[in-house]
Amino acid sequence: MKVREIQEILSAQVICGEEFLDREVFSACGSDMMSDVLAYVKEQAVLLSGLVNPQVVRTAEMMDMQCIVFVRGKHPDDSIIGLARDRDIVLLSTQYPMFASCGMLYEKGLRGGAIR
């Protein structure tokens, strides 16, 4: 699934990384606990989270994630946006809660990563 499709499915605002919306992602993970994120295979993945701090971007970078979707209308500050921009990570924000967002993406064919 392309990041652009995720943005459309979730009616999400593009915060940064608009030039990367045609990237492909093959799995997704929804979590507010970055330690849980580290427990999944995340190559070419999207992270859905309500946690808005620099650690989310650093975790996404470490796990080679292409996109972060902030749920529940959360919006990162300029320092987090700058961090993501420097790492070529797309940031999106959706008004939907985590459970609904994950379900909508699952319904359209995006699956979760496998546990190591």
PDB file of C-alpha atoms in Angstrom:
ATOM      1  CA  MET A   1       0.000   0.000   0.000  1.00  0.00           C
ATOM      2  CA  LYS A   2       1.275   3.467  -0.796  1.00  0.00           C
ATOM      3  CA  VAL A   3       1.556   6.104   1.935  1.00  0.00           C
ATOM      4  CA  ARG A   4      -0.823   8.231  -0.164  1.00  0.00           C
ATOM      5  CA  GLU A   5      -3.505   5.545   0.225  1.00  0.00           C
ATOM      6  CA  ILE A   6      -3.023   5.551   3.997  1.00  0.00           C
ATOM      7  CA  GLN A   7      -3.447   9.318   4.006  1.00  0.00           C
ATOM      8  CA  GLU A   8      -6.659   9.021   1.994  1.00  0.00           C
ATOM      9  CA  ILE A   9      -8.123   6.107   3.994  1.00  0.00           C
ATOM     10  CA  LEU A  10      -7.540   7.922   7.295  1.00  0.00           C
ATOM     11  CA  SER A  11      -8.475  11.387   5.961  1.00  0.00           C
ATOM     12  CA  ALA A  12      -5.117  12.406   7.387  1.00  0.00           C
ATOM     13  CA  GLN A  13      -3.337  15.728   7.195  1.00  0.00           C
ATOM     14  CA  VAL A  14       0.179  15.566   5.746  1.00  0.00           C
ATOM     15  CA  ILE A  15       2.484  17.260   8.248  1.00  0.00           C
ATOM     16  CA  CYS A  16       5.737  16.651   6.368  1.00  0.00           C
ATOM     17  CA  GLY A  17       7.155  14.384   3.708  1.00  0.00           C
ATOM     18  CA  GLU A  18       4.587  15.078   1.005  1.00  0.00           C
ATOM     19  CA  GLU A  19       7.231  14.241  -1.592  1.00  0.00           C
ATOM     20  CA  PHE A  20       7.348  10.652  -0.253  1.00  0.00           C
ATOM     21  CA  LEU A  21       3.626   9.809  -0.470  1.00  0.00           C
ATOM     22  CA  ASP A  22       4.256   7.293  -3.265  1.00  0.00           C
ATOM     23  CA  ARG A  23       6.431   5.081  -1.057  1.00  0.00           C
ATOM     24  CA  GLU A  24       5.213   1.536  -0.502  1.00  0.00           C
ATOM     25  CA  VAL A  25       4.601   0.135   2.973  1.00  0.00           C
ATOM     26  CA  PHE A  26       3.949  -3.526   3.632  1.00  0.00           C
ATOM     27  CA  SER A  27       3.008  -3.689   7.303  1.00  0.00           C
ATOM     28  CA  ALA A  28       1.741  -1.534  10.143  1.00  0.00           C
ATOM     29  CA  CYS A  29       2.074  -1.284  13.900  1.00  0.00           C
ATOM     30  CA  GLY A  30      -0.135   0.655  16.301  1.00  0.00           C
ATOM     31  CA  SER A  31       1.354   1.439  19.706  1.00  0.00           C
ATOM     32  CA  ASP A  32       2.042   4.194  22.197  1.00  0.00           C
ATOM     33  CA  MET A  33       4.827   2.132  23.758  1.00  0.00           C
ATOM     34  CA  MET A  34       8.019   2.313  21.735  1.00  0.00           C
ATOM     35  CA  SER A  35       9.333  -0.811  23.469  1.00  0.00           C
ATOM     36  CA  ASP A  36       6.437  -2.728  21.884  1.00  0.00           C
ATOM     37  CA  VAL A  37       7.313  -1.283  18.491  1.00  0.00           C
ATOM     38  CA  LEU A  38      10.819  -2.684  18.831  1.00  0.00           C
ATOM     39  CA  ALA A  39       9.302  -6.179  19.236  1.00  0.00           C
ATOM     40  CA  TYR A  40       8.032  -6.218  15.612  1.00  0.00           C
ATOM     41  CA  VAL A  41       9.631  -6.538  12.201  1.00  0.00           C
ATOM     42  CA  LYS A  42       9.079  -3.107  10.727  1.00  0.00           C
ATOM     43  CA  GLU A  43      10.889  -2.854   7.420  1.00  0.00           C
ATOM     44  CA  GLN A  44       8.900  -0.648   5.051  1.00  0.00           C
ATOM     45  CA  ALA A  45       6.240  -0.102   7.742  1.00  0.00           C
ATOM     46  CA  VAL A  46       3.960   2.577   9.085  1.00  0.00           C
ATOM     47  CA  LEU A  47       3.674   3.371  12.791  1.00  0.00           C
ATOM     48  CA  LEU A  48       0.394   4.586  14.269  1.00  0.00           C
ATOM     49  CA  SER A  49       0.762   6.267  17.653  1.00  0.00           C
ATOM     50  CA  GLY A  50      -0.775   8.808  19.969  1.00  0.00           C
ATOM     51  CA  LEU A  51       2.624   9.451  21.541  1.00  0.00           C
ATOM     52  CA  VAL A  52       4.046  12.760  20.364  1.00  0.00           C
ATOM     53  CA  ASN A  53       7.714  13.030  21.289  1.00  0.00           C
ATOM     54  CA  PRO A  54      11.109  12.745  19.553  1.00  0.00           C
ATOM     55  CA  GLN A  55      11.459   9.102  20.623  1.00  0.00           C
ATOM     56  CA  VAL A  56       8.698   8.135  18.172  1.00  0.00           C
ATOM     57  CA  VAL A  57      10.730   9.480  15.237  1.00  0.00           C
ATOM     58  CA  ARG A  58      13.954   7.930  16.538  1.00  0.00           C
ATOM     59  CA  THR A  59      12.248   4.551  16.924  1.00  0.00           C
ATOM     60  CA  ALA A  60      10.756   4.792  13.440  1.00  0.00           C
ATOM     61  CA  GLU A  61      14.172   5.629  11.994  1.00  0.00           C
ATOM     62  CA  MET A  62      15.852   2.758  13.820  1.00  0.00           C
ATOM     63  CA  MET A  63      13.214   0.317  12.546  1.00  0.00           C
ATOM     64  CA  ASP A  64      13.379   1.644   8.946  1.00  0.00           C
ATOM     65  CA  MET A  65       9.786   2.897   9.006  1.00  0.00           C
ATOM     66  CA  GLN A  66       8.542   5.076   6.185  1.00  0.00           C
ATOM     67  CA  CYS A  67       5.649   6.868   7.876  1.00  0.00           C
ATOM     68  CA  ILE A  68       4.242   7.834  11.279  1.00  0.00           C
ATOM     69  CA  VAL A  69       0.534   8.483  11.709  1.00  0.00           C
ATOM     70  CA  PHE A  70      -0.415  10.434  14.814  1.00  0.00           C
ATOM     71  CA  VAL A  71      -3.906   9.379  15.906  1.00  0.00           C
ATOM     72  CA  ARG A  72      -6.609  11.194  17.896  1.00  0.00           C
ATOM     73  CA  GLY A  73      -5.769  14.503  16.214  1.00  0.00           C
ATOM     74  CA  LYS A  74      -2.330  14.674  17.815  1.00  0.00           C
ATOM     75  CA  HIS A  75       0.127  17.046  16.158  1.00  0.00           C
ATOM     76  CA  PRO A  76       3.897  17.152  16.772  1.00  0.00           C
ATOM     77  CA  ASP A  77       5.807  20.322  17.547  1.00  0.00           C
ATOM     78  CA  ASP A  78       8.346  21.882  15.196  1.00  0.00           C
ATOM     79  CA  SER A  79      11.325  20.021  16.695  1.00  0.00           C
ATOM     80  CA  ILE A  80       9.697  16.637  16.030  1.00  0.00           C
ATOM     81  CA  ILE A  81       8.683  17.702  12.525  1.00  0.00           C
ATOM     82  CA  GLY A  82      12.272  18.810  11.846  1.00  0.00           C
ATOM     83  CA  LEU A  83      13.618  15.493  13.112  1.00  0.00           C
ATOM     84  CA  ALA A  84      11.280  13.554  10.803  1.00  0.00           C
ATOM     85  CA  ARG A  85      12.038  15.836   7.860  1.00  0.00           C
ATOM     86  CA  ASP A  86      15.799  15.303   8.347  1.00  0.00           C
ATOM     87  CA  ARG A  87      15.207  11.533   8.257  1.00  0.00           C
ATOM     88  CA  ASP A  88      12.805  11.551   5.277  1.00  0.00           C
ATOM     89  CA  ILE A  89       9.950  10.123   7.357  1.00  0.00           C
ATOM     90  CA  VAL A  90       6.404  11.069   6.388  1.00  0.00           C
ATOM     91  CA  LEU A  91       4.284  12.442   9.241  1.00  0.00           C
ATOM     92  CA  LEU A  92       0.491  12.281   9.069  1.00  0.00           C
ATOM     93  CA  SER A  93      -2.205  13.205  11.572  1.00  0.00           C
ATOM     94  CA  THR A  94      -5.697  11.713  11.668  1.00  0.00           C
ATOM     95  CA  GLN A  95      -8.667  12.499  13.876  1.00  0.00           C
ATOM     96  CA  TYR A  96      -9.524   8.799  14.166  1.00  0.00           C
ATOM     97  CA  PRO A  97      -8.559   6.907  17.334  1.00  0.00           C
ATOM     98  CA  MET A  98      -5.904   4.176  17.206  1.00  0.00           C
ATOM     99  CA  PHE A  99      -8.316   1.221  17.136  1.00  0.00           C
ATOM    100  CA  ALA A 100     -10.408   2.632  14.302  1.00  0.00           C
ATOM    101  CA  SER A 101      -7.331   3.697  12.308  1.00  0.00           C
ATOM    102  CA  CYS A 102      -5.737   0.257  12.532  1.00  0.00           C
ATOM    103  CA  GLY A 103      -9.035  -1.384  11.620  1.00  0.00           C
ATOM    104  CA  MET A 104      -9.550   0.840   8.587  1.00  0.00           C
ATOM    105  CA  LEU A 105      -6.078   0.043   7.256  1.00  0.00           C
ATOM    106  CA  TYR A 106      -6.497  -3.670   7.977  1.00  0.00           C
ATOM    107  CA  GLU A 107      -9.807  -3.674   6.135  1.00  0.00           C
ATOM    108  CA  LYS A 108      -8.031  -2.230   3.075  1.00  0.00           C
ATOM    109  CA  GLY A 109      -5.349  -4.944   3.141  1.00  0.00           C
ATOM    110  CA  LEU A 110      -2.497  -3.576   5.266  1.00  0.00           C
ATOM    111  CA  ARG A 111      -1.369  -6.184   7.799  1.00  0.00           C
ATOM    112  CA  GLY A 112       0.666  -6.099  10.977  1.00  0.00           C
ATOM    113  CA  GLY A 113       4.314  -7.040  11.179  1.00  0.00           C
ATOM    114  CA  ALA A 114       5.370 -10.441  12.461  1.00  0.00           C
ATOM    115  CA  ILE A 115       6.671 -10.852  15.987  1.00  0.00           C
ATOM    116  CA  ARG A 116      10.344 -11.770  16.067  1.00  0.00           C
TER     117      ARG A 116
END
